[in-house]
Tab-separated table of C-alpha atoms and ligand atoms in Angstrom:
chain	number	residue	atom	x	y	z
A	1432	UNK	CA	43.565	-77.591	-91.342
A	1433	UNK	CA	39.782	-77.694	-90.539
A	1434	UNK	CA	40.261	-80.411	-87.822
A	1435	UNK	CA	43.117	-78.480	-86.174
A	1436	UNK	CA	40.948	-75.320	-86.110
A	1437	UNK	CA	38.149	-77.271	-84.502
A	1438	UNK	CA	40.518	-78.690	-81.975
A	1439	UNK	CA	41.870	-75.287	-81.291
A	1440	UNK	CA	38.336	-73.811	-80.901
A	1441	UNK	CA	37.238	-76.618	-78.559
A	1442	UNK	CA	40.257	-76.160	-76.286
A	1443	UNK	CA	39.607	-72.461	-76.309
A	1444	UNK	CA	36.004	-73.032	-75.154
A	1445	UNK	CA	37.232	-75.467	-72.559
A	1446	UNK	CA	39.562	-72.867	-71.143
A	1447	UNK	CA	36.669	-70.396	-71.211
A	1448	UNK	CA	34.512	-72.787	-69.311
A	1449	UNK	CA	37.094	-73.369	-66.642
A	1450	UNK	CA	37.813	-69.748	-66.351
A	1451	UNK	CA	34.227	-68.811	-65.905
A	1452	UNK	CA	33.618	-71.594	-63.483
A	1453	UNK	CA	36.595	-70.540	-61.354
A	1454	UNK	CA	35.203	-67.039	-61.252
A	1455	UNK	CA	31.615	-67.906	-60.378
A	1456	UNK	CA	32.300	-70.616	-57.751
A	1457	UNK	CA	32.470	-67.875	-55.042
A	1458	UNK	CA	30.445	-64.825	-55.573
A	1459	UNK	CA	30.746	-62.133	-53.027
A	1460	UNK	CA	27.844	-59.877	-52.058
A	1461	UNK	CA	30.090	-57.058	-50.905
A	1462	UNK	CA	33.743	-55.994	-50.985
A	1463	UNK	CA	35.880	-53.827	-48.643
A	1464	UNK	CA	38.758	-51.422	-49.185
A	1465	UNK	CA	40.555	-49.775	-46.319
A	1466	UNK	CA	41.027	-45.982	-46.400
A	1467	UNK	CA	43.416	-43.891	-44.564
A	1468	UNK	CA	43.660	-40.079	-43.961
A	1469	UNK	CA	47.054	-38.753	-45.047
A	1470	UNK	CA	48.483	-36.432	-42.420
A	1471	UNK	CA	50.110	-33.835	-44.484
A	1472	UNK	CA	47.628	-33.539	-47.496
A	1473	UNK	CA	44.532	-34.530	-45.518
A	1474	UNK	CA	43.533	-36.763	-48.604
A	1475	UNK	CA	41.895	-40.140	-48.025
A	1476	UNK	CA	44.004	-42.904	-49.558
A	1477	UNK	CA	42.954	-46.385	-50.294
A	1478	UNK	CA	44.870	-49.494	-51.155
A	1479	UNK	CA	44.172	-52.004	-53.942
A	1480	UNK	CA	46.029	-55.029	-55.426
A	1481	UNK	CA	46.779	-54.948	-59.009
A	1482	UNK	CA	48.914	-56.508	-61.697
A	1483	UNK	CA	50.688	-59.924	-62.204
A	1484	UNK	CA	52.726	-60.438	-60.041
A	1485	UNK	CA	50.592	-58.706	-57.675
A	1486	UNK	CA	51.438	-55.268	-56.353
A	1487	UNK	CA	49.729	-53.292	-53.519
A	1488	UNK	CA	49.201	-49.786	-54.686
A	1489	UNK	CA	47.952	-46.636	-52.897
A	1490	UNK	CA	45.413	-44.452	-54.636
A	1491	UNK	CA	43.909	-41.219	-53.407
A	1492	UNK	CA	40.138	-41.294	-53.240
A	1493	UNK	CA	38.228	-39.096	-55.769
A	1494	UNK	CA	34.625	-39.673	-54.704
A	1495	UNK	CA	33.241	-38.111	-57.935
A	1496	UNK	CA	35.992	-39.334	-60.277
A	1497	UNK	CA	34.861	-40.758	-63.567
A	1498	UNK	CA	37.440	-43.570	-63.518
A	1499	UNK	CA	40.571	-44.598	-61.686
A	1500	UNK	CA	44.029	-43.696	-62.999
A	1501	UNK	CA	47.555	-45.048	-62.345
A	1502	UNK	CA	51.072	-43.949	-63.181
A	1503	UNK	CA	52.098	-46.424	-65.903
A	1504	UNK	CA	55.407	-44.675	-66.815
A	1505	UNK	CA	57.407	-45.521	-63.789
A	1506	UNK	CA	57.922	-49.201	-63.016
A	1507	UNK	CA	54.628	-50.640	-64.194
A	1508	UNK	CA	55.397	-54.378	-64.799
A	1509	UNK	CA	52.602	-56.723	-65.335
A	1510	UNK	CA	52.042	-59.793	-67.531
A	1511	UNK	CA	48.302	-59.197	-67.520
A	1512	UNK	CA	48.218	-55.590	-68.677
A	1513	UNK	CA	46.367	-54.990	-71.881
A	1514	UNK	CA	45.687	-51.672	-73.468
A	1515	UNK	CA	42.037	-51.075	-74.512
A	1516	UNK	CA	41.707	-50.668	-78.271
A	1517	UNK	CA	40.025	-47.993	-79.896
A	1518	UNK	CA	36.392	-48.488	-80.988
A	1519	UNK	CA	35.550	-51.220	-78.381
A	1520	UNK	CA	32.660	-51.440	-76.096
A	1521	UNK	CA	35.095	-50.529	-73.053
A	1522	UNK	CA	36.158	-47.508	-74.970
A	1523	UNK	CA	32.605	-46.188	-75.500
A	1524	UNK	CA	31.835	-46.757	-71.849
A	1525	UNK	CA	34.801	-44.601	-70.948
A	1526	UNK	CA	33.400	-41.748	-73.188
A	1527	UNK	CA	36.681	-41.659	-74.832
A	1528	UNK	CA	38.314	-38.540	-76.316
A	1529	UNK	CA	40.049	-40.126	-79.283
A	1530	UNK	CA	42.296	-42.799	-80.560
A	1531	UNK	CA	45.960	-42.819	-79.528
A	1532	UNK	CA	49.367	-43.909	-81.040
A	1533	UNK	CA	52.529	-43.881	-79.292
A	1534	UNK	CA	56.020	-43.843	-80.569
A	1535	UNK	CA	58.392	-45.133	-77.837
A	1536	UNK	CA	56.543	-48.209	-76.869
A	1537	UNK	CA	55.152	-50.799	-76.756
A	1538	UNK	CA	54.973	-50.836	-72.980
A	1539	UNK	CA	52.108	-50.094	-70.344
A	1540	UNK	CA	50.760	-46.563	-71.153
A	1541	UNK	CA	52.223	-46.422	-74.616
A	1542	UNK	CA	50.667	-48.621	-77.403
A	1543	UNK	CA	49.126	-47.931	-80.842
A	1544	UNK	CA	45.407	-47.726	-81.710
A	1545	UNK	CA	44.376	-47.406	-78.173
A	1546	UNK	CA	41.526	-45.667	-76.466
A	1547	UNK	CA	42.588	-42.240	-75.313
A	1548	UNK	CA	40.986	-40.740	-72.327
A	1549	UNK	CA	41.682	-37.692	-69.991
A	1550	UNK	CA	42.909	-38.568	-66.617
A	1551	UNK	CA	42.237	-35.645	-64.180
A	1552	UNK	CA	44.018	-34.630	-60.850
A	1553	UNK	CA	41.472	-32.472	-59.164
A	1554	UNK	CA	43.784	-31.743	-56.280
A	1555	UNK	CA	46.002	-29.580	-58.516
A	1556	UNK	CA	43.354	-29.116	-61.325
A	1557	UNK	CA	45.452	-30.671	-64.051
A	1558	UNK	CA	44.369	-33.156	-66.697
A	1559	UNK	CA	46.190	-34.769	-69.397
A	1560	UNK	CA	45.850	-37.662	-71.974
A	1561	UNK	CA	46.290	-41.317	-71.101
A	1562	UNK	CA	45.743	-44.679	-72.562
A	1563	UNK	CA	42.772	-46.694	-71.298
A	1564	UNK	CA	43.887	-50.122	-70.021
A	1565	UNK	CA	42.771	-53.315	-68.229
A	1566	UNK	CA	44.573	-55.347	-65.590
A	1567	UNK	CA	43.766	-57.777	-62.900
A	1568	UNK	CA	42.750	-56.269	-59.554
A	1569	UNK	CA	42.206	-58.169	-56.347
A	1570	UNK	CA	39.892	-57.102	-53.541
A	1571	UNK	CA	38.771	-58.713	-50.266
A	1572	UNK	CA	35.119	-59.688	-50.018
A	1573	UNK	CA	33.152	-59.269	-46.755
A	1574	UNK	CA	30.214	-60.453	-44.876
A	1575	UNK	CA	29.886	-56.935	-43.435
A	1576	UNK	CA	31.694	-57.778	-40.255
A	1577	UNK	CA	35.201	-58.799	-41.331
A	1578	UNK	CA	37.148	-59.263	-44.591
A	1579	UNK	CA	36.808	-62.627	-46.193
A	1580	UNK	CA	38.190	-64.384	-49.225
A	1581	UNK	CA	40.007	-62.257	-51.857
A	1582	UNK	CA	38.222	-62.063	-55.226
A	1583	UNK	CA	39.538	-60.846	-58.550
A	1584	UNK	CA	38.372	-58.674	-61.348
A	1585	UNK	CA	40.437	-59.889	-64.238
A	1586	UNK	CA	39.932	-56.990	-66.563
A	1587	UNK	CA	39.543	-54.078	-64.394
A	1588	UNK	CA	39.420	-50.855	-66.544
A	1589	UNK	CA	41.511	-47.829	-65.652
A	1590	UNK	CA	43.430	-45.066	-67.364
A	1591	UNK	CA	47.236	-44.862	-67.517
A	1592	UNK	CA	48.746	-41.518	-66.652
A	1593	UNK	CA	52.262	-40.013	-66.936
A	1594	UNK	CA	54.146	-39.623	-63.611
A	1595	UNK	CA	53.802	-35.837	-63.500
A	1596	UNK	CA	50.102	-36.221	-62.919
A	1597	UNK	CA	50.985	-37.588	-59.356
A	1598	UNK	CA	51.872	-34.080	-58.269
A	1599	UNK	CA	50.007	-33.012	-55.197
A	1600	UNK	CA	48.933	-36.422	-54.187
A	1601	UNK	CA	49.694	-37.885	-50.815
A	1602	UNK	CA	53.113	-39.307	-50.571
A	1603	UNK	CA	53.238	-42.930	-51.990
A	1604	UNK	CA	49.930	-42.601	-53.995
A	1605	UNK	CA	50.292	-43.911	-57.404
A	1606	UNK	CA	47.053	-42.449	-58.819
A	1607	UNK	CA	43.470	-41.984	-58.023
A	1608	UNK	CA	40.556	-44.296	-57.240
A	1609	UNK	CA	37.564	-42.935	-59.027
A	1610	UNK	CA	34.321	-43.572	-57.326
A	1611	UNK	CA	32.089	-41.547	-59.595
A	1612	UNK	CA	28.729	-42.225	-61.122
A	1613	UNK	CA	29.924	-43.576	-64.417
A	1614	UNK	CA	30.209	-46.819	-66.418
A	1615	UNK	CA	33.836	-47.358	-65.450
A	1616	UNK	CA	33.887	-45.863	-61.906
A	1617	UNK	CA	34.929	-48.416	-59.283
A	1618	UNK	CA	31.421	-48.971	-58.005
A	1619	UNK	CA	29.921	-49.845	-61.439
A	1620	UNK	CA	32.875	-52.158	-62.325
A	1621	UNK	CA	32.621	-53.975	-59.125
A	1622	UNK	CA	29.025	-54.495	-59.233
A	1623	UNK	CA	29.030	-55.669	-62.750
A	1624	UNK	CA	31.837	-57.984	-62.049
A	1625	UNK	CA	29.934	-59.713	-59.222
A	1626	UNK	CA	26.377	-58.870	-60.097
A	1627	UNK	CA	25.623	-57.088	-56.958
A	1628	UNK	CA	23.598	-53.966	-56.583
A	1629	UNK	CA	25.163	-50.767	-57.834
A	1630	UNK	CA	25.838	-49.176	-54.463
A	1631	UNK	CA	28.775	-48.345	-52.090
A	1632	UNK	CA	29.250	-46.744	-48.813
A	1633	UNK	CA	32.147	-44.704	-47.504
A	1634	UNK	CA	33.074	-44.229	-43.902
A	1635	UNK	CA	36.114	-41.864	-43.456
A	1636	UNK	CA	38.069	-42.079	-40.233
A	1637	UNK	CA	38.998	-38.867	-38.639
A	1638	UNK	CA	42.207	-40.570	-37.307
A	1639	UNK	CA	45.404	-40.607	-39.453
A	1640	UNK	CA	46.449	-43.738	-37.822
A	1641	UNK	CA	43.369	-45.986	-38.123
A	1642	UNK	CA	41.677	-47.115	-41.228
A	1643	UNK	CA	38.273	-46.145	-42.295
A	1644	UNK	CA	36.343	-48.145	-44.843
A	1645	UNK	CA	34.744	-48.229	-48.317
A	1646	UNK	CA	32.091	-51.078	-48.825
A	1647	UNK	CA	30.873	-52.000	-52.283
A	1648	UNK	CA	27.596	-53.785	-52.640
A	1649	UNK	CA	25.069	-54.538	-49.913
A	1650	UNK	CA	25.271	-54.212	-46.176
A	1651	UNK	CA	25.264	-55.092	-43.313
A	1652	UNK	CA	27.985	-52.609	-42.248
A	1653	UNK	CA	29.132	-53.616	-38.861
A	1654	UNK	CA	31.332	-51.211	-37.004
A	1655	UNK	CA	31.891	-52.879	-33.714
A	1656	UNK	CA	30.106	-55.949	-32.921
A	1657	UNK	CA	26.339	-55.298	-32.676
A	1658	UNK	CA	26.580	-51.856	-34.166
A	1659	UNK	CA	25.069	-52.273	-37.636
A	1660	UNK	CA	25.236	-48.783	-38.970
A	1661	UNK	CA	22.872	-49.037	-42.077
A	1662	UNK	CA	20.036	-48.855	-39.447
A	1663	UNK	CA	20.961	-45.277	-38.838
A	1664	UNK	CA	20.516	-43.953	-42.396
A	1665	UNK	CA	18.185	-41.203	-43.530
A	1666	UNK	CA	17.788	-40.648	-47.345
A	1667	UNK	CA	17.849	-37.832	-49.929
A	1668	UNK	CA	17.812	-38.093	-53.745
A	1669	UNK	CA	21.234	-37.933	-55.585
A	1670	UNK	CA	20.864	-35.308	-58.247
A	1671	UNK	CA	22.554	-35.307	-61.600
A	1672	UNK	CA	24.330	-32.297	-62.859
A	1673	UNK	CA	23.750	-32.314	-66.580
A	1674	UNK	CA	27.109	-30.523	-67.072
A	1675	UNK	CA	30.507	-32.139	-66.349
A	1676	UNK	CA	32.421	-30.781	-63.494
A	1677	UNK	CA	35.613	-32.612	-64.455
A	1678	UNK	CA	38.850	-31.019	-65.396
A	1679	UNK	CA	38.277	-31.889	-69.094
A	1680	UNK	CA	35.324	-33.358	-70.731
A	1681	UNK	CA	33.258	-33.652	-73.874
A	1682	UNK	CA	30.279	-31.256	-74.450
A	1683	UNK	CA	27.040	-32.736	-73.427
A	1684	UNK	CA	28.659	-35.040	-70.752
A	1685	UNK	CA	26.894	-35.012	-67.354
A	1686	UNK	CA	28.879	-34.716	-64.253
A	1687	UNK	CA	29.907	-38.070	-62.479
A	1688	UNK	CA	30.086	-36.274	-59.117
A	1689	UNK	CA	27.468	-36.622	-56.330
A	1690	UNK	CA	25.105	-33.754	-56.015
A	1691	UNK	CA	22.308	-33.387	-53.327
A	1692	UNK	CA	19.673	-30.858	-52.719
A	1693	UNK	CA	20.246	-28.589	-49.665
A	1694	UNK	CA	17.000	-26.652	-49.020
A	1695	UNK	CA	18.062	-24.828	-45.793
A	1696	UNK	CA	20.892	-24.601	-43.420
A	1697	UNK	CA	20.030	-24.121	-39.773
A	1698	UNK	CA	22.336	-23.089	-36.944
A	1699	UNK	CA	21.028	-24.121	-33.590
A	1700	UNK	CA	17.710	-24.704	-35.230
A	1701	UNK	CA	17.492	-21.256	-36.753
A	1702	UNK	CA	17.328	-21.213	-40.500
A	1703	UNK	CA	19.818	-18.827	-42.167
A	1704	UNK	CA	18.816	-16.650	-45.231
A	1705	UNK	CA	20.191	-18.156	-48.458
A	1706	UNK	CA	19.622	-16.913	-52.052
A	1707	UNK	CA	17.600	-19.840	-53.349
A	1708	UNK	CA	18.944	-19.556	-56.907
A	1709	UNK	CA	22.381	-20.603	-55.613
A	1710	UNK	CA	21.032	-23.841	-54.303
A	1711	UNK	CA	19.595	-25.034	-57.562
A	1712	UNK	CA	21.707	-26.384	-60.363
A	1713	UNK	CA	21.035	-24.229	-63.617
A	1714	UNK	CA	21.223	-25.280	-67.230
A	1715	UNK	CA	24.935	-24.486	-67.411
A	1716	UNK	CA	25.699	-26.778	-64.454
A	1717	UNK	CA	26.317	-24.071	-61.948
A	1718	UNK	CA	24.901	-23.843	-58.336
A	1719	UNK	CA	23.784	-26.584	-56.103
A	1720	UNK	CA	25.626	-28.882	-53.567
A	1721	UNK	CA	28.041	-31.623	-53.978
A	1722	UNK	CA	30.019	-34.030	-51.858
A	1723	UNK	CA	33.634	-34.220	-52.374
A	1724	UNK	CA	36.767	-35.955	-51.025
A	1725	UNK	CA	39.019	-33.469	-52.797
A	1726	UNK	CA	38.245	-30.467	-50.397
A	1727	UNK	CA	39.327	-31.056	-46.789
A	1728	UNK	CA	36.778	-28.613	-45.546
A	1729	UNK	CA	33.378	-27.467	-46.767
A	1730	UNK	CA	33.384	-24.490	-49.110
A	1731	UNK	CA	30.292	-22.192	-49.398
A	1732	UNK	CA	29.633	-19.399	-51.855
A	1733	UNK	CA	30.571	-16.000	-50.201
A	1734	UNK	CA	26.954	-14.822	-49.596
A	1735	UNK	CA	25.953	-18.213	-47.982
A	1736	UNK	CA	29.324	-18.217	-46.026
A	1737	UNK	CA	28.645	-14.813	-44.733
A	1738	UNK	CA	25.186	-15.611	-43.595
A	1739	UNK	CA	26.335	-18.854	-42.090
A	1740	UNK	CA	29.224	-17.586	-40.191
A	1741	UNK	CA	27.250	-14.562	-38.841
A	1742	UNK	CA	24.571	-16.819	-37.477
A	1743	UNK	CA	27.259	-19.161	-36.011
A	1744	UNK	CA	29.197	-16.279	-34.294
A	1745	UNK	CA	25.816	-15.033	-32.919
A	1746	UNK	CA	24.824	-18.489	-31.552
A	1747	UNK	CA	28.279	-19.072	-30.140
A	1748	UNK	CA	28.135	-15.664	-28.320
A	1749	UNK	CA	24.862	-16.621	-26.843
A	1750	UNK	CA	26.529	-19.497	-25.181
A	1751	UNK	CA	29.505	-17.480	-23.902
A	1752	UNK	CA	31.889	-18.916	-26.252
A	1753	UNK	CA	34.595	-16.330	-26.906
A	1754	UNK	CA	35.784	-15.461	-30.245
A	1755	UNK	CA	39.590	-15.177	-30.894
A	1756	UNK	CA	41.718	-14.069	-33.820
A	1757	UNK	CA	41.523	-16.060	-37.001
A	1758	UNK	CA	43.937	-18.785	-37.798
A	1759	UNK	CA	44.366	-19.421	-41.529
A	1760	UNK	CA	42.673	-20.862	-43.493
A	1761	UNK	CA	39.904	-20.396	-41.078
A	1762	UNK	CA	38.103	-17.019	-40.370
A	1763	UNK	CA	35.970	-18.060	-37.247
A	1764	UNK	CA	37.853	-19.330	-34.347
A	1765	UNK	CA	37.059	-19.646	-30.675
A	1766	UNK	CA	38.812	-20.002	-27.287
A	1767	UNK	CA	38.241	-23.581	-26.274
A	1768	UNK	CA	38.591	-23.155	-22.509
A	1769	UNK	CA	34.990	-22.812	-21.690
A	1770	UNK	CA	33.838	-25.394	-24.383
A	1771	UNK	CA	33.068	-28.703	-22.831
A	1772	UNK	CA	33.813	-31.941	-24.666
A	1773	UNK	CA	30.931	-34.349	-25.345
A	1774	UNK	CA	30.570	-37.639	-26.981
A	1775	UNK	CA	29.805	-35.842	-30.265
A	1776	UNK	CA	32.670	-33.423	-30.061
A	1777	UNK	CA	33.071	-29.948	-28.551
A	1778	UNK	CA	29.689	-28.652	-27.164
A	1779	UNK	CA	29.023	-25.916	-29.856
A	1780	UNK	CA	26.053	-24.829	-31.884
A	1781	UNK	CA	24.683	-27.648	-34.074
A	1782	UNK	CA	24.434	-27.105	-37.839
A	1783	UNK	CA	21.648	-28.789	-39.725
A	1784	UNK	CA	21.735	-29.393	-43.552
A	1785	UNK	CA	18.080	-29.721	-44.341
A	1786	UNK	CA	18.026	-31.825	-47.461
A	1787	UNK	CA	15.263	-32.738	-49.918
A	1788	UNK	CA	13.232	-35.666	-48.530
A	1789	UNK	CA	11.244	-36.562	-45.455
A	1790	UNK	CA	13.276	-36.240	-42.285
A	1791	UNK	CA	16.408	-35.653	-44.358
A	1792	UNK	CA	18.301	-33.677	-41.843
A	1793	UNK	CA	22.015	-34.096	-41.745
A	1794	UNK	CA	23.216	-32.814	-38.336
A	1795	UNK	CA	26.804	-31.643	-37.949
A	1796	UNK	CA	28.031	-31.598	-34.402
A	1797	UNK	CA	31.231	-30.215	-32.929
A	1798	UNK	CA	33.155	-33.451	-34.062
A	1799	UNK	CA	32.566	-32.355	-37.637
A	1800	UNK	CA	32.418	-28.598	-37.307
A	1801	UNK	CA	35.383	-27.713	-35.064
A	1802	UNK	CA	39.087	-28.016	-35.991
A	1803	UNK	CA	41.595	-27.868	-33.192
A	1804	UNK	CA	44.305	-25.506	-34.575
A	1805	UNK	CA	46.275	-25.205	-31.497
A	1806	UNK	CA	46.062	-25.456	-27.682
A	1807	UNK	CA	42.846	-23.716	-26.499
A	1808	UNK	CA	41.771	-22.625	-30.063
A	1809	UNK	CA	39.065	-24.311	-32.080
A	1810	UNK	CA	38.073	-23.050	-35.560
A	1811	UNK	CA	34.864	-23.456	-37.510
A	1812	UNK	CA	36.000	-25.860	-40.302
A	1813	UNK	CA	34.250	-24.210	-43.190
A	1814	UNK	CA	35.748	-21.963	-45.863
A	1815	UNK	CA	34.676	-19.044	-48.139
A	1816	UNK	CA	34.323	-20.381	-51.667
A	1817	UNK	CA	34.258	-16.952	-53.231
A	1818	UNK	CA	31.822	-15.011	-55.237
A	1819	UNK	CA	31.184	-17.118	-58.410
A	1820	UNK	CA	32.113	-20.732	-57.689
A	1821	UNK	CA	30.645	-23.260	-60.136
A	1822	UNK	CA	29.057	-25.162	-57.232
A	1823	UNK	CA	27.639	-23.197	-54.340
A	1824	UNK	CA	28.335	-25.676	-51.502
A	1825	UNK	CA	30.993	-28.328	-51.604
A	1826	UNK	CA	30.796	-30.606	-48.595
A	1827	UNK	CA	34.402	-31.590	-47.741
A	1828	UNK	CA	36.210	-34.278	-45.824
A	1829	UNK	CA	36.221	-32.886	-42.316
A	1830	UNK	CA	32.367	-32.849	-42.429
A	1831	UNK	CA	32.230	-36.500	-43.831
A	1832	UNK	CA	34.454	-38.115	-41.133
A	1833	UNK	CA	32.826	-40.706	-38.912
A	1834	UNK	CA	29.664	-40.492	-40.896
A	1835	UNK	CA	28.456	-43.372	-43.036
A	1836	UNK	CA	27.425	-42.389	-46.536
A	1837	UNK	CA	25.756	-44.962	-48.743
A	1838	UNK	CA	25.498	-43.988	-52.382
A	1839	UNK	CA	22.985	-46.045	-54.127
A	1840	UNK	CA	23.511	-45.564	-57.904
A	1841	UNK	CA	20.613	-48.004	-58.865
A	1842	UNK	CA	18.044	-45.926	-57.059
A	1843	UNK	CA	19.866	-42.590	-57.276
A	1844	UNK	CA	19.736	-41.997	-53.460
A	1845	UNK	CA	22.162	-41.032	-50.833
A	1846	UNK	CA	21.841	-42.594	-47.275
A	1847	UNK	CA	23.566	-40.579	-44.564
A	1848	UNK	CA	23.994	-41.335	-40.900
A	1849	UNK	CA	25.095	-37.962	-39.285
A	1850	UNK	CA	27.838	-38.532	-36.791
A	1851	UNK	CA	28.351	-42.181	-35.686
A	1852	UNK	CA	29.868	-40.953	-32.460
A	1853	UNK	CA	26.319	-40.510	-31.241
A	1854	UNK	CA	25.910	-44.298	-31.722
A	1855	UNK	CA	29.153	-44.982	-29.884
A	1856	UNK	CA	31.159	-46.082	-32.729
A	1857	UNK	CA	33.504	-44.622	-35.388
A	1858	UNK	CA	34.452	-45.322	-38.908
A	1859	UNK	CA	37.738	-46.854	-37.611
A	1860	UNK	CA	35.856	-49.633	-35.927
A	1861	UNK	CA	35.581	-52.117	-38.785
A	1862	UNK	CA	37.353	-55.346	-37.756
A	1863	UNK	CA	40.017	-55.729	-40.471
A	1864	UNK	CA	41.120	-59.073	-39.121
A	1865	UNK	CA	40.471	-61.434	-42.132
A	1866	UNK	CA	38.632	-64.636	-41.546
A	1867	UNK	CA	39.825	-66.115	-44.901
B	1469	LIG	C1	53.084	-47.253	-83.654
B	1469	LIG	O1	53.041	-47.257	-85.126
B	1469	LIG	C2	54.153	-46.449	-85.606
B	1469	LIG	C3	54.069	-46.452	-87.129
B	1469	LIG	O2	52.703	-46.473	-87.483
B	1469	LIG	C4	55.476	-47.026	-85.219
B	1469	LIG	O3	56.512	-46.235	-85.634
B	1469	LIG	C5	55.519	-47.213	-83.710
B	1469	LIG	O4	56.689	-47.806	-83.264
B	1469	LIG	C6	54.318	-47.938	-83.203
B	1469	LIG	N1	54.328	-47.889	-81.729
B	1469	LIG	C7	54.040	-48.968	-80.981
B	1469	LIG	C8	54.120	-48.648	-79.449
B	1469	LIG	O5	53.836	-49.929	-81.341
B	1470	LIG	C1	20.759	-14.739	-56.329
B	1470	LIG	O1	21.836	-15.456	-57.014
B	1470	LIG	C2	21.760	-15.294	-58.454
B	1470	LIG	C3	22.930	-16.202	-58.914
B	1470	LIG	O2	24.219	-15.849	-58.434
B	1470	LIG	C4	21.959	-13.843	-58.825
B	1470	LIG	O3	21.775	-13.812	-60.196
B	1470	LIG	C5	20.801	-13.075	-58.122
B	1470	LIG	O4	21.000	-11.698	-58.427
B	1470	LIG	C6	20.798	-13.293	-56.635
B	1470	LIG	N1	19.711	-12.614	-56.079
B	1470	LIG	C7	19.698	-11.784	-55.009
B	1470	LIG	C8	18.370	-11.332	-54.436
B	1470	LIG	O5	20.888	-11.511	-54.457
B	1471	LIG	C1	37.983	-59.565	-35.215
B	1471	LIG	O1	37.628	-60.730	-36.246
B	1471	LIG	C2	38.302	-61.852	-35.791
B	1471	LIG	C3	38.033	-62.892	-36.959
B	1471	LIG	O2	36.759	-63.126	-37.108
B	1471	LIG	C4	37.988	-62.235	-34.394
B	1471	LIG	O3	38.762	-63.461	-34.023
B	1471	LIG	C5	38.189	-61.191	-33.374
B	1471	LIG	O4	37.864	-61.458	-32.186
B	1471	LIG	C6	37.549	-59.818	-33.835
B	1471	LIG	N1	38.013	-58.823	-33.080
B	1471	LIG	C7	37.084	-58.091	-32.334
B	1471	LIG	C8	37.696	-56.904	-31.527
B	1471	LIG	O5	35.991	-58.099	-32.496
């Protein structure tokens, strides 16, 4: 009895040694995921390999999402699926909401004594209860220029969700990729799996037919040969909102979304008047500015929006740009016939977000401010966020495209490039031809 136990233990250790050896023999410094803009929802959708046997799944990107979630009710088949038990370290890391039992299992998403969390669909503002789980995920590594060998995270943590939570997601998406600032967000899980710095960068393509990219880990970030875009970054602190902004949360939980401090907004170098209270996050978590991939266009609280659009209309008029009737959802539209095109988009007044930090000016040119709604009509791609939104300014997808944004969680700092078009590249210029 004793000797067979010893034998069992030693073979177990041998297996462990082999397993950890296989994992450490190649340690990537960075990983890449492709990300595509969906034509009809304007969501940004990434692709990840999960399960055994391996399946390629599409997940809509939720930049501030606490964790990733996947539909487990429909056709989830995997020999490596494991529910996360209640009262485990992984469960605490997920800031669990309770312990769950399930009566029509066992199957993925339905097991007893599991860690129950609240997967959230911010596109339709719906959250529910799901089982926390682990399964193998495979991602491509990179040297910053092309994708290299694939690497695996054997016990990637995510939440299961029922099929109805997929409502409102891009066609084909089976869940959300959560890039938020939490222990089980994608960035933290990847960096702890491979011991690289807790940082990632997104570069969303404005094209619906060419991939943008998400880099995890360190640069370089080569978009085109010899165009290394981390050289173009300016920096501002990332700010923690002490109150969660998720659809459901526990009292006292901070937000996992990415907030920055906007000090001023300028249109053609002229600062607009903004009620400063709105730009600060108060004790209840209201106010301030966040970056989001959930909103396709930037939202501003009504008084900021009014001041901003008035200034914009004035500056446009000074350039003989003619205003035309609104085209929903936009209020401010112009005839494009006398607007010339430039490398950085239509030649219209520039917008500067003056952020906290030295030289921390994020310039938004025509490529990121103007939306072509029909022949000869361009609209200002910003929307009125109403009178009492929780967050005063939400910087949305259109304003992020063809910009590199580097989120450094270790030093709580955002690096931003402003438009890459000025550097004669775009977010669609990463060479996805693998060298592996
Ligand atoms: C969970 O436990 C209950 C009884 O305690 C049992 O009826 C049920 O079948 C179990 N479910 C699973 C998925 O094992
Ligand atoms: C500024 O905004 C705050 C918060 O909405 C509000 O309480 C205050 O009255 C505003 N101040 C002015 C001068 O409008
Ligand atoms: C992309 O990378 C592959 C593999 O390294 C290389 O053969 C090819 O020339 C590259 N393409 C461009 C356009 O640089």
